[in-house]
Short mmCIF file of C-alpha atoms in Angstrom, two decimals:
data_model
loop_
_atom_site.label_atom_id
_atom_site.label_comp_id
_atom_site.label_asym_id
_atom_site.label_seq_id
_atom_site.Cartn_x
_atom_site.Cartn_y
_atom_site.Cartn_z
CA UNK A 276 -26.97 28.87 2.23
CA UNK A 277 -29.68 26.60 3.58
CA UNK A 278 -30.03 25.59 7.20
CA UNK A 279 -29.16 21.94 6.47
CA UNK A 280 -26.06 22.89 4.47
CA UNK A 281 -24.96 25.24 7.24
CA UNK A 282 -25.28 22.46 9.83
CA UNK A 283 -23.26 20.08 7.62
CA UNK A 284 -20.46 22.60 7.24
CA UNK A 285 -20.43 23.36 10.96
CA UNK A 286 -20.17 19.66 11.79
CA UNK A 287 -17.40 19.21 9.23
CA UNK A 288 -15.51 22.19 10.65
CA UNK A 289 -15.76 20.68 14.12
CA UNK A 290 -14.45 17.33 12.88
CA UNK A 291 -11.47 18.98 11.16
CA UNK A 292 -10.62 21.06 14.24
CA UNK A 293 -10.84 18.04 16.56
CA UNK A 294 -8.66 15.94 14.28
CA UNK A 295 -6.01 18.66 14.10
CA UNK A 296 -5.93 18.90 17.89
CA UNK A 297 -5.63 15.12 18.17
CA UNK A 298 -2.85 15.11 15.57
CA UNK A 299 -0.87 17.65 17.58
CA UNK A 300 -1.29 15.49 20.68
CA UNK A 301 0.16 12.52 18.76
CA UNK A 302 3.42 14.42 18.14
CA UNK A 303 5.43 13.76 21.29
CA UNK A 304 8.80 15.26 20.30
CA UNK A 305 9.51 18.22 17.98
CA UNK A 306 5.73 18.58 17.88
CA UNK A 307 5.67 22.21 16.71
CA UNK A 308 8.10 21.59 13.85
CA UNK A 309 6.27 18.44 12.69
CA UNK A 310 2.84 20.06 12.87
CA UNK A 311 3.92 23.12 10.90
CA UNK A 312 5.56 20.82 8.35
CA UNK A 313 2.22 19.05 7.89
CA UNK A 314 0.47 22.42 7.46
CA UNK A 315 3.06 23.52 4.92
CA UNK A 316 2.44 20.29 3.03
CA UNK A 317 -1.29 21.09 2.90
CA UNK A 318 -1.02 24.78 2.02
CA UNK A 319 1.84 24.87 -0.50
CA UNK A 320 0.77 25.71 -4.04
CA UNK A 321 1.45 23.02 -6.60
CA UNK A 322 3.20 19.68 -6.22
CA UNK A 323 5.91 19.20 -3.61
CA UNK A 324 9.25 18.89 -5.39
CA UNK A 325 11.70 18.85 -2.49
CA UNK A 326 11.34 18.67 1.26
CA UNK A 327 13.32 21.82 1.95
CA UNK A 328 10.95 23.89 -0.20
CA UNK A 329 8.28 23.42 2.45
CA UNK A 330 10.39 25.53 4.82
CA UNK A 331 9.65 28.53 2.58
CA UNK A 332 5.88 28.25 3.04
CA UNK A 333 4.30 30.95 5.28
CA UNK A 334 2.75 28.25 7.44
CA UNK A 335 6.23 26.95 8.33
CA UNK A 336 7.59 29.64 10.63
CA UNK A 337 10.81 27.81 11.38
CA UNK A 338 13.96 27.33 9.39
CA UNK A 339 15.00 24.38 7.33
CA UNK A 340 17.13 23.11 10.22
CA UNK A 341 14.06 22.63 12.39
CA UNK A 342 12.37 20.87 9.49
CA UNK A 343 15.05 18.21 9.18
CA UNK A 344 15.43 18.01 12.95
CA UNK A 345 11.75 17.17 13.27
CA UNK A 346 11.90 14.50 10.57
CA UNK A 347 15.10 12.87 11.83
CA UNK A 348 14.68 13.20 15.61
CA UNK A 349 10.96 13.75 16.21
CA UNK A 350 8.61 11.20 17.70
CA UNK A 351 5.05 10.31 16.74
CA UNK A 352 2.66 8.26 18.85
CA UNK A 353 1.66 5.99 15.98
CA UNK A 354 -0.80 3.97 18.08
CA UNK A 355 -2.78 7.07 18.99
CA UNK A 356 -2.65 8.39 15.43
CA UNK A 357 -4.00 5.11 14.12
CA UNK A 358 -6.93 5.37 16.53
CA UNK A 359 -7.54 8.93 15.36
CA UNK A 360 -7.69 7.85 11.71
CA UNK A 361 -10.29 5.17 12.47
CA UNK A 362 -12.39 7.43 14.73
CA UNK A 363 -13.31 9.97 12.05
CA UNK A 364 -16.29 9.40 9.69
CA UNK A 365 -15.45 6.69 7.15
CA UNK A 366 -16.99 5.93 3.73
CA UNK A 367 -19.25 2.91 3.37
CA UNK A 368 -20.83 0.89 0.62
CA UNK A 369 -24.47 1.12 -0.36
CA UNK A 370 -25.50 -1.53 2.20
CA UNK A 371 -23.53 0.17 5.00
CA UNK A 372 -20.60 -2.22 4.71
CA UNK A 373 -16.99 -1.16 5.24
CA UNK A 374 -14.83 -2.08 2.24
CA UNK A 375 -11.07 -2.10 2.86
CA UNK A 376 -8.41 -2.26 0.16
CA UNK A 377 -4.87 -3.44 0.92
CA UNK A 378 -1.99 -2.79 -1.43
CA UNK A 379 1.77 -2.24 -1.39
CA UNK A 380 3.32 0.93 -2.75
CA UNK A 381 7.14 1.24 -2.93
CA UNK A 382 9.33 4.17 -2.00
CA UNK A 383 12.17 3.50 -4.43
CA UNK A 384 15.72 4.20 -3.18
CA UNK A 385 18.01 2.46 -5.69
CA UNK A 386 21.12 4.60 -5.06
CA UNK A 387 20.81 5.02 -1.27
CA UNK A 388 23.59 2.68 -0.16
CA UNK A 389 23.66 4.29 3.30
CA UNK A 390 19.94 3.61 3.91
CA UNK A 391 19.12 0.53 5.94
CA UNK A 392 16.17 -1.88 5.73
CA UNK A 393 15.85 -1.66 1.97
CA UNK A 394 14.17 -4.49 0.06
CA UNK A 395 13.72 -5.34 -3.57
CA UNK A 396 10.42 -3.75 -4.65
CA UNK A 397 8.43 -5.01 -7.60
CA UNK A 398 7.85 -2.31 -10.21
CA UNK A 399 6.58 -2.22 -13.76
CA UNK A 400 9.07 -1.03 -16.36
CA UNK A 401 8.34 0.52 -19.69
CA UNK A 402 6.85 -1.83 -22.22
CA UNK A 403 4.44 -4.72 -22.03
CA UNK A 404 5.28 -7.28 -19.38
CA UNK A 405 8.46 -5.52 -18.23
CA UNK A 406 8.94 -6.23 -14.53
CA UNK A 407 11.80 -4.84 -12.49
CA UNK A 408 13.02 -5.31 -8.94
CA UNK A 409 14.31 -1.99 -7.59
CA UNK A 410 15.71 -1.43 -4.06
CA UNK A 411 13.48 0.67 -1.84
CA UNK A 412 11.09 0.72 1.10
CA UNK A 413 7.78 -1.08 0.40
CA UNK A 414 4.78 0.11 2.42
CA UNK A 415 1.60 -1.88 2.96
CA UNK A 416 -1.31 0.57 3.09
CA UNK A 417 -4.93 -0.07 4.15
CA UNK A 418 -7.65 2.28 2.87
CA UNK A 419 -11.44 2.38 3.13
CA UNK A 420 -13.16 2.64 -0.27
CA UNK A 421 -16.12 4.74 -1.33
CA UNK A 422 -18.92 3.88 -3.73
CA UNK A 423 -18.98 5.05 -7.33
CA UNK A 424 -16.18 6.49 -9.42
CA UNK A 425 -14.01 8.70 -7.22
CA UNK A 426 -10.39 9.46 -6.41
CA UNK A 427 -11.05 9.61 -2.65
CA UNK A 428 -10.15 6.92 -0.15
CA UNK A 429 -9.76 6.96 3.63
CA UNK A 430 -6.22 5.92 4.59
CA UNK A 431 -6.23 3.95 7.84
CA UNK A 432 -2.82 2.34 8.27
CA UNK A 433 0.66 2.02 6.78
CA UNK A 434 3.41 -0.48 7.61
CA UNK A 435 6.89 -0.63 6.13
CA UNK A 436 7.68 -4.21 5.13
CA UNK A 437 10.93 -5.53 6.51
CA UNK A 438 13.32 -7.42 4.21
CA UNK A 439 12.14 -11.00 3.79
CA UNK A 440 8.76 -10.39 5.43
CA UNK A 441 5.92 -12.86 4.85
CA UNK A 442 3.45 -10.69 2.94
CA UNK A 443 0.39 -12.79 3.76
CA UNK A 444 1.19 -12.98 7.49
CA UNK A 445 2.00 -9.26 7.75
CA UNK A 446 -1.16 -8.34 5.84
CA UNK A 447 -3.31 -10.57 8.06
CA UNK A 448 -1.87 -8.99 11.22
CA UNK A 449 -2.32 -5.50 9.78
CA UNK A 450 -5.95 -6.13 8.81
CA UNK A 451 -6.61 -7.71 12.21
CA UNK A 452 -5.33 -4.60 14.00
CA UNK A 453 -7.36 -2.29 11.74
CA UNK A 454 -10.57 -4.27 12.28
CA UNK A 455 -10.01 -4.30 16.03
CA UNK A 456 -9.61 -0.52 16.04
CA UNK A 457 -12.78 -0.18 13.97
CA UNK A 458 -14.64 -2.24 16.54
CA UNK A 459 -13.21 -0.18 19.42
CA UNK A 460 -14.25 3.05 17.63
CA UNK A 461 -17.82 1.70 17.14
CA UNK A 462 -17.37 1.80 13.38
CA UNK A 463 -18.52 -1.84 13.34
CA UNK A 464 -21.09 -3.31 15.73
CA UNK A 465 -22.72 -6.68 16.14
CA UNK A 466 -25.31 -7.17 13.44
CA UNK A 467 -23.53 -5.03 10.85
CA UNK A 468 -22.44 -6.59 7.54
CA UNK A 469 -19.01 -8.15 7.57
CA UNK A 470 -16.05 -6.03 6.55
CA UNK A 471 -14.97 -6.79 2.98
CA UNK A 472 -11.20 -6.84 2.38
CA UNK A 473 -10.21 -6.51 -1.29
CA UNK A 474 -6.81 -7.76 -2.47
CA UNK A 475 -4.98 -7.83 -5.77
CA UNK A 476 -3.33 -10.80 -7.47
CA UNK A 477 -0.08 -10.52 -5.50
CA UNK A 478 -1.72 -11.76 -2.27
CA UNK A 479 -2.55 -15.29 -1.12
CA UNK A 480 -6.27 -14.71 -0.59
CA UNK A 481 -7.19 -18.17 0.76
CA UNK A 482 -4.38 -18.11 3.32
CA UNK A 483 -5.28 -14.60 4.51
CA UNK A 484 -8.92 -15.68 4.82
CA UNK A 485 -7.79 -18.66 6.91
CA UNK A 486 -5.73 -16.41 9.21
CA UNK A 487 -8.70 -14.03 9.66
CA UNK A 488 -11.37 -16.70 10.08
CA UNK A 489 -12.15 -15.57 13.66
CA UNK A 490 -13.00 -11.99 12.61
CA UNK A 491 -16.14 -10.56 10.96
CA UNK A 492 -14.24 -10.26 7.68
CA UNK A 493 -14.77 -11.41 4.11
CA UNK A 494 -11.79 -11.65 1.77
CA UNK A 495 -12.03 -10.95 -1.95
CA UNK A 496 -8.87 -11.44 -3.99
CA UNK A 497 -7.86 -11.64 -7.58
CA UNK A 498 -6.39 -14.90 -8.93
CA UNK A 499 -4.00 -15.56 -11.76
CA UNK A 500 -5.48 -16.96 -14.93
CA UNK A 501 -3.30 -20.11 -14.73
CA UNK A 502 -4.51 -21.29 -11.31
CA UNK A 503 -5.96 -24.72 -10.60
CA UNK A 504 -8.62 -25.14 -7.91
CA UNK A 505 -10.32 -28.24 -6.58
CA UNK A 506 -14.00 -29.03 -6.49
CA UNK A 507 -15.71 -30.44 -3.37
CA UNK A 508 -15.99 -34.18 -2.90
CA UNK A 509 -19.26 -35.50 -4.38
CA UNK A 510 -21.90 -36.36 -1.80
CA UNK A 511 -22.75 -39.15 -1.28
CA UNK A 512 -19.31 -40.61 -1.93
CA UNK A 513 -19.29 -44.20 -3.13
CA UNK A 514 -16.39 -46.27 -1.84
CA UNK A 515 -14.56 -48.20 -4.60
CA UNK A 516 -14.35 -52.01 -4.39
CA UNK A 517 -10.69 -51.91 -3.30
CA UNK A 518 -11.61 -49.72 -0.31
CA UNK A 519 -9.64 -46.79 1.05
CA UNK A 520 -10.30 -43.57 2.92
CA UNK A 521 -12.62 -40.92 1.44
CA UNK A 522 -10.81 -38.33 -0.70
CA UNK A 523 -10.29 -34.76 0.54
CA UNK A 524 -10.41 -33.09 -2.86
CA UNK A 525 -12.73 -33.40 -5.80
CA UNK A 526 -11.97 -32.95 -9.48
CA UNK A 527 -9.74 -30.22 -10.88
CA UNK A 528 -11.04 -26.80 -11.88
CA UNK A 529 -8.46 -25.47 -14.34
CA UNK A 530 -8.93 -21.82 -15.22
CA UNK A 531 -7.41 -22.27 -18.66
CA UNK A 532 -9.54 -25.32 -19.60
CA UNK A 533 -13.28 -24.58 -19.88
CA UNK A 534 -14.13 -28.28 -20.15
CA UNK A 535 -13.22 -28.69 -16.45
CA UNK A 536 -15.50 -25.93 -15.21
CA UNK A 537 -18.93 -27.47 -15.39
CA UNK A 538 -22.12 -25.45 -15.12
CA UNK A 539 -21.81 -22.31 -12.97
CA UNK A 540 -23.93 -22.06 -9.85
CA UNK A 541 -24.78 -18.38 -10.43
CA UNK A 542 -24.72 -16.19 -13.55
CA UNK A 543 -25.40 -12.46 -13.65
CA UNK A 544 -25.52 -10.08 -16.62
CA UNK A 545 -25.21 -6.32 -16.04
CA UNK A 546 -25.34 -3.50 -18.58
CA UNK A 547 -22.70 -0.89 -17.64
CA UNK A 548 -21.79 2.47 -19.19
CA UNK A 549 -18.00 2.01 -19.30
CA UNK A 550 -17.63 -1.73 -19.85
CA UNK A 551 -20.72 -2.64 -21.85
CA UNK A 552 -22.25 -5.99 -20.96
CA UNK A 553 -20.56 -7.44 -17.87
CA UNK A 554 -21.10 -11.18 -17.33
CA UNK A 555 -20.19 -12.80 -14.02
CA UNK A 556 -20.12 -16.57 -13.54
CA UNK A 557 -19.70 -18.07 -10.05
CA UNK A 558 -18.77 -21.57 -8.93
CA UNK A 559 -19.37 -22.44 -5.29
CA UNK A 560 -17.17 -24.29 -2.79
CA UNK A 561 -13.89 -24.35 -4.69
CA UNK A 562 -10.62 -24.55 -2.78
CA UNK A 563 -6.88 -24.72 -3.48
CA UNK A 564 -5.01 -27.94 -2.81
CA UNK A 565 -2.42 -27.11 -0.16
CA UNK A 566 0.94 -28.84 0.24
CA UNK A 567 3.43 -28.82 3.09
CA UNK A 568 5.89 -26.38 1.65
CA UNK A 569 6.54 -22.65 1.71
CA UNK A 570 4.11 -20.98 4.12
CA UNK A 571 2.36 -24.25 5.03
CA UNK A 572 5.54 -26.19 5.78
CA UNK A 573 5.35 -25.61 9.56
CA UNK A 574 1.57 -25.95 9.88
CA UNK A 575 0.50 -28.10 12.83
CA UNK A 576 -2.07 -30.78 12.13
CA UNK A 577 -3.76 -31.63 8.85
CA UNK A 578 -3.87 -28.97 6.17
CA UNK A 579 -7.18 -27.09 6.08
CA UNK A 580 -9.73 -27.07 3.29
CA UNK A 581 -10.36 -23.38 2.55
CA UNK A 582 -13.52 -23.25 0.48
CA UNK A 583 -14.79 -20.18 -1.33
CA UNK A 584 -16.54 -18.91 -4.43
CA UNK A 585 -14.67 -18.43 -7.71
CA UNK A 586 -16.04 -15.63 -9.92
CA UNK A 587 -15.16 -15.16 -13.59
CA UNK A 588 -15.87 -11.63 -14.81
CA UNK A 589 -15.87 -10.85 -18.53
CA UNK A 590 -16.78 -7.49 -20.05
CA UNK A 591 -17.66 -6.41 -23.55
CA UNK A 592 -15.07 -3.62 -23.81
CA UNK A 593 -12.52 -1.66 -21.82
CA UNK A 594 -12.51 2.15 -21.53
CA UNK A 595 -8.86 2.21 -22.62
CA UNK A 596 -9.53 0.10 -25.70
CA UNK A 597 -7.26 -2.72 -24.53
CA UNK A 598 -7.81 -6.45 -24.68
CA UNK A 599 -10.75 -7.39 -22.48
CA UNK A 600 -9.32 -10.47 -20.79
CA UNK A 601 -11.51 -12.14 -18.14
CA UNK A 602 -10.79 -11.50 -14.46
CA UNK A 603 -10.81 -14.33 -11.92
CA UNK A 604 -11.83 -13.56 -8.34
CA UNK A 605 -11.96 -15.65 -5.17
CA UNK A 606 -14.42 -14.79 -2.41
CA UNK A 607 -14.13 -16.39 1.03
CA UNK A 608 -17.90 -16.78 1.33
CA UNK A 609 -19.96 -19.70 0.04
CA UNK A 610 -23.52 -20.02 -1.18
CA UNK A 611 -23.34 -16.77 -3.16
CA UNK A 612 -26.56 -15.44 -4.66
CA UNK A 613 -26.69 -13.04 -7.64
CA UNK A 614 -26.57 -10.03 -5.30
CA UNK A 615 -23.36 -11.30 -3.66
CA UNK A 616 -21.72 -11.94 -7.04
CA UNK A 617 -22.49 -8.44 -8.32
CA UNK A 618 -21.40 -6.90 -5.03
CA UNK A 619 -18.05 -8.69 -5.16
CA UNK A 620 -16.97 -7.77 -8.68
CA UNK A 621 -18.18 -4.19 -8.31
CA UNK A 622 -16.21 -3.86 -5.06
CA UNK A 623 -13.12 -5.19 -6.82
CA UNK A 624 -13.41 -2.50 -9.50
CA UNK A 625 -13.50 0.11 -6.74
CA UNK A 626 -10.15 -1.22 -5.50
CA UNK A 627 -8.43 0.68 -8.30
CA UNK A 628 -9.38 3.95 -6.56
CA UNK A 629 -6.45 3.39 -4.24
CA UNK A 630 -4.15 3.80 -7.25
CA UNK A 631 -5.37 7.40 -7.56
CA UNK A 632 -4.52 7.89 -3.89
CA UNK A 633 -0.99 6.58 -4.42
CA UNK A 634 -0.57 8.93 -7.36
CA UNK A 635 -1.73 11.85 -5.22
CA UNK A 636 0.64 10.94 -2.38
CA UNK A 637 3.65 10.67 -4.68
CA UNK A 638 3.07 13.29 -7.37
CA UNK A 639 1.23 16.03 -5.43
CA UNK A 640 2.08 15.59 -1.75
CA UNK A 641 5.65 14.47 -2.49
CA UNK A 642 5.60 11.33 -0.35
CA UNK A 643 8.65 9.76 -2.03
CA UNK A 644 10.47 13.01 -2.84
CA UNK A 645 12.66 13.40 0.29
CA UNK A 646 16.09 11.76 0.14
CA UNK A 647 16.06 10.47 3.69
CA UNK A 648 18.75 8.15 5.01
CA UNK A 649 17.07 6.65 8.08
CA UNK A 650 14.12 4.33 7.56
CA UNK A 651 12.56 5.59 10.81
CA UNK A 652 12.59 9.13 9.43
CA UNK A 653 10.83 7.77 6.34
CA UNK A 654 8.15 6.31 8.63
CA UNK A 655 7.62 9.69 10.32
CA UNK A 656 7.26 11.44 6.99
CA UNK A 657 4.85 8.75 5.80
CA UNK A 658 2.58 9.28 8.81
CA UNK A 659 2.62 13.04 8.28
CA UNK A 660 1.52 12.51 4.67
CA UNK A 661 -1.29 10.19 5.80
CA UNK A 662 -2.42 12.77 8.37
CA UNK A 663 -2.40 15.49 5.70
CA UNK A 664 -4.51 13.32 3.39
CA UNK A 665 -7.00 12.69 6.20
CA UNK A 666 -7.41 16.45 6.73
CA UNK A 667 -8.07 16.94 3.02
CA UNK A 668 -10.78 14.28 3.09
CA UNK A 669 -12.44 15.77 6.17
CA UNK A 670 -12.36 19.25 4.61
CA UNK A 671 -14.30 18.23 1.48
CA UNK A 672 -17.63 19.76 2.59
CA UNK A 673 -15.85 23.03 3.45
CA UNK A 674 -13.75 23.48 0.31
CA UNK A 675 -14.53 25.87 -2.51
CA UNK A 676 -13.60 25.24 -6.12
CA UNK A 677 -10.55 27.44 -6.75
CA UNK A 678 -10.14 26.28 -10.31
CA UNK A 679 -7.71 27.48 -12.93
CA UNK A 680 -9.12 29.47 -15.88
CA UNK A 681 -8.65 26.50 -18.21
CA UNK A 682 -10.28 23.96 -15.90
CA UNK A 683 -13.89 22.92 -16.00
CA UNK A 684 -16.15 23.77 -13.07
CA UNK A 685 -16.79 20.92 -10.65
CA UNK A 686 -19.64 20.32 -8.27
CA UNK A 687 -18.83 20.97 -4.58
CA UNK A 688 -19.18 17.29 -3.70
CA UNK A 689 -17.06 16.18 -6.68
CA UNK A 690 -13.87 18.10 -5.99
CA UNK A 691 -10.65 16.13 -6.33
CA UNK A 692 -8.12 16.04 -3.49
CA UNK A 693 -5.81 18.40 -5.40
CA UNK A 694 -8.57 21.02 -5.70
CA UNK A 695 -9.49 20.72 -2.03
CA UNK A 696 -5.82 21.31 -1.19
CA UNK A 697 -5.86 24.65 -3.04
CA UNK A 698 -8.31 26.12 -0.56
CA UNK A 699 -6.98 24.53 2.63
CA UNK A 700 -4.97 27.67 3.44
CA UNK A 701 -8.23 29.58 3.88
CA UNK A 702 -9.60 26.87 6.14
CA UNK A 703 -6.43 26.81 8.24
CA UNK A 704 -6.85 30.53 8.95
CA UNK A 705 -10.19 29.71 10.64
CA UNK A 706 -9.13 26.60 12.56
CA UNK A 707 -5.86 28.09 13.78
CA UNK A 708 -2.82 26.09 14.82
CA UNK A 709 -1.91 24.61 18.21
CA UNK A 710 1.81 24.89 17.42
CA UNK A 711 3.72 27.47 19.43
CA UNK A 712 5.63 30.35 17.94
CA UNK A 713 9.31 29.69 17.24
CA UNK A 714 11.91 31.07 19.60
CA UNK A 715 14.70 33.27 18.23
CA UNK A 716 17.89 31.28 17.81
CA UNK A 717 21.21 31.50 16.04
CA UNK A 718 22.48 28.91 13.57
CA UNK A 719 25.10 26.51 14.86
CA UNK A 720 28.74 26.73 13.85
CA UNK A 721 28.54 23.66 11.67
CA UNK A 722 31.61 21.87 10.40
CA UNK A 723 34.77 24.02 10.31
CA UNK A 724 35.63 25.31 6.89
CA UNK A 725 38.04 23.01 5.05
CA UNK A 726 37.64 20.04 7.42
CA UNK A 727 36.80 16.58 6.13
CA UNK A 728 34.15 14.20 7.32
CA UNK A 729 35.91 11.70 9.56
CA UNK A 730 32.77 9.68 10.31
CA UNK A 731 31.59 8.17 7.02
CA UNK A 732 28.12 6.69 6.95
CA UNK A 733 27.63 2.94 7.14
CA UNK A 734 26.86 1.14 3.90
CA UNK A 735 24.10 -1.47 3.78
CA UNK A 736 23.33 -4.22 1.32
CA UNK A 737 19.82 -4.56 -0.03
CA UNK A 738 17.92 -6.93 2.21
CA UNK A 739 17.61 -10.42 0.81
CA UNK A 740 16.56 -13.63 2.50
CA UNK A 741 17.73 -17.08 1.48
CA UNK A 742 15.50 -20.13 1.12
CA UNK A 743 16.63 -21.26 4.59
CA UNK A 744 15.25 -18.05 6.12
CA UNK A 745 18.68 -16.61 6.92
CA UNK A 746 19.62 -13.09 5.91
CA UNK A 747 21.77 -12.80 2.82
CA UNK A 748 25.30 -11.54 3.29
CA UNK A 749 27.76 -10.74 0.55
CA UNK A 750 30.58 -13.32 0.28
CA UNK A 751 33.89 -12.33 1.77
CA UNK A 752 35.66 -12.21 -1.57
CA UNK A 753 32.97 -9.78 -2.83
CA UNK A 754 33.44 -7.30 -0.02
CA UNK A 755 35.20 -4.06 -0.75
CA UNK A 756 38.88 -4.09 0.19
CA UNK A 757 39.09 -7.90 0.40
CA UNK A 758 40.30 -8.60 -3.11
CA UNK A 759 43.58 -10.56 -2.73
CA UNK A 760 46.57 -8.90 -4.22
CA UNK A 761 48.66 -10.70 -6.77
CA UNK A 762 51.89 -11.85 -5.14
CA UNK A 763 54.93 -12.14 -7.41
CA UNK A 764 58.14 -14.01 -6.55
CA UNK A 765 61.49 -14.34 -8.28
CA UNK A 766 60.58 -17.82 -9.53
CA UNK A 767 57.32 -16.66 -11.05
CA UNK A 768 59.03 -13.66 -12.60
CA UNK A 769 61.66 -15.93 -14.18
CA UNK A 770 58.97 -18.20 -15.62
CA UNK A 771 57.16 -15.19 -16.99
CA UNK A 772 60.36 -13.94 -18.65
CA UNK A 773 60.94 -17.30 -20.32
CA UNK A 774 57.37 -17.50 -21.54
CA UNK A 775 57.35 -13.92 -22.79
CA UNK A 776 60.94 -12.81 -23.53
CA UNK A 777 61.53 -9.13 -23.88
CA UNK A 778 63.38 -8.09 -27.06
CA UNK A 779 65.79 -5.27 -26.52
CA UNK A 780 66.06 -2.78 -29.36
CA UNK A 781 69.33 -2.83 -31.33
#
């Protein structure tokens, strides 16, 4: 081992040890049980199938009762943990820029009638264009992206969306808090490139850019292919003979009608290995025409003009062999040069790396496996999973490739998160654990044999919000036990007998 490599590993070991100590300090109640649960999550072989299986791991020295007690009644200082996640080394783009991806991943709970705060989560069903709304807990997650093809991201924040929440407003507040923590942790300083926030088509990119206009942030979002934008007003504007005020919007820019586009301001052509020839066309200073409804209904003053750059990306082929439809992007900056255009569409392609992270959280770390009733317990488990993922990312320089006999060898710097997890048990033996040893106890008496549960759990409806902003409540005649009984009287019985006489057998 060279001297430089030895120094890198020593620094990485120090970072992992300091983060583990800070994580233990963030656990303010049932800290030992929660910390050992996180270690069991990191050191268990194979995917996590059930939560109680983690109690059988050697790293979890307590029983399954302490496991569920920590999840249901523990406390985590989320503010301090968020600062710890932003204080560790973060990945950056080639120009030193921080690139953040924001997306929503649901924790589906369709049959959990006793779980509160559930919302209808958008999911894709089987088949082309099959969309389903399934009850569950949607989480908005912010992650820092790396350069190049990789399955690694740096998870920075997670928020459970309340029923009826304004997605754009919640996302803007979440990104604002993350950027402020990055500034406090000296991850961004004056003179650094602006932080690029990448969004998918489900977000209102122009509105989020307007809400974050006072921050050093650029917003890049995907647009639907049926959108209509407006061009800027021609300068100089010639007043018509009948007079009138100058217009606020120029001509229409219809995505589905090429005759309305005009000549692009910037065109770039890039030869790629996976997509063939990638052509990007950019039109400057396009904006949506806002109306006083929905999110802009209560806006004070005149509606703003949110100008940006529209980018149309078309590729020669797709790696999957599917139909190579063009992708429309909206960037909050103006005056884009060819370098800015290429940087934007390449950063958007890196946004799909967060999908690999979601797959790792759900299929390997078992994020959505526990059948928890309380939404606050789900939040605690979510933060433990994020802390476990952060330890895997920090342990990348220290991990060795413990591959299966049928797997191909991988370079040390190209190990996937699942392979790094295989060797974390060896690393834990060197870092140690701040958790105290369990005290000998006896199991409680539990419920007496043969007794019934006299305190049934409360049932909750799936959270829905009406157009007026009020919470939806099931009508009284739809509630259980409120169905009116059919009342029969002598008069009604006589009428029924006349209408349907009963024939007695002879």
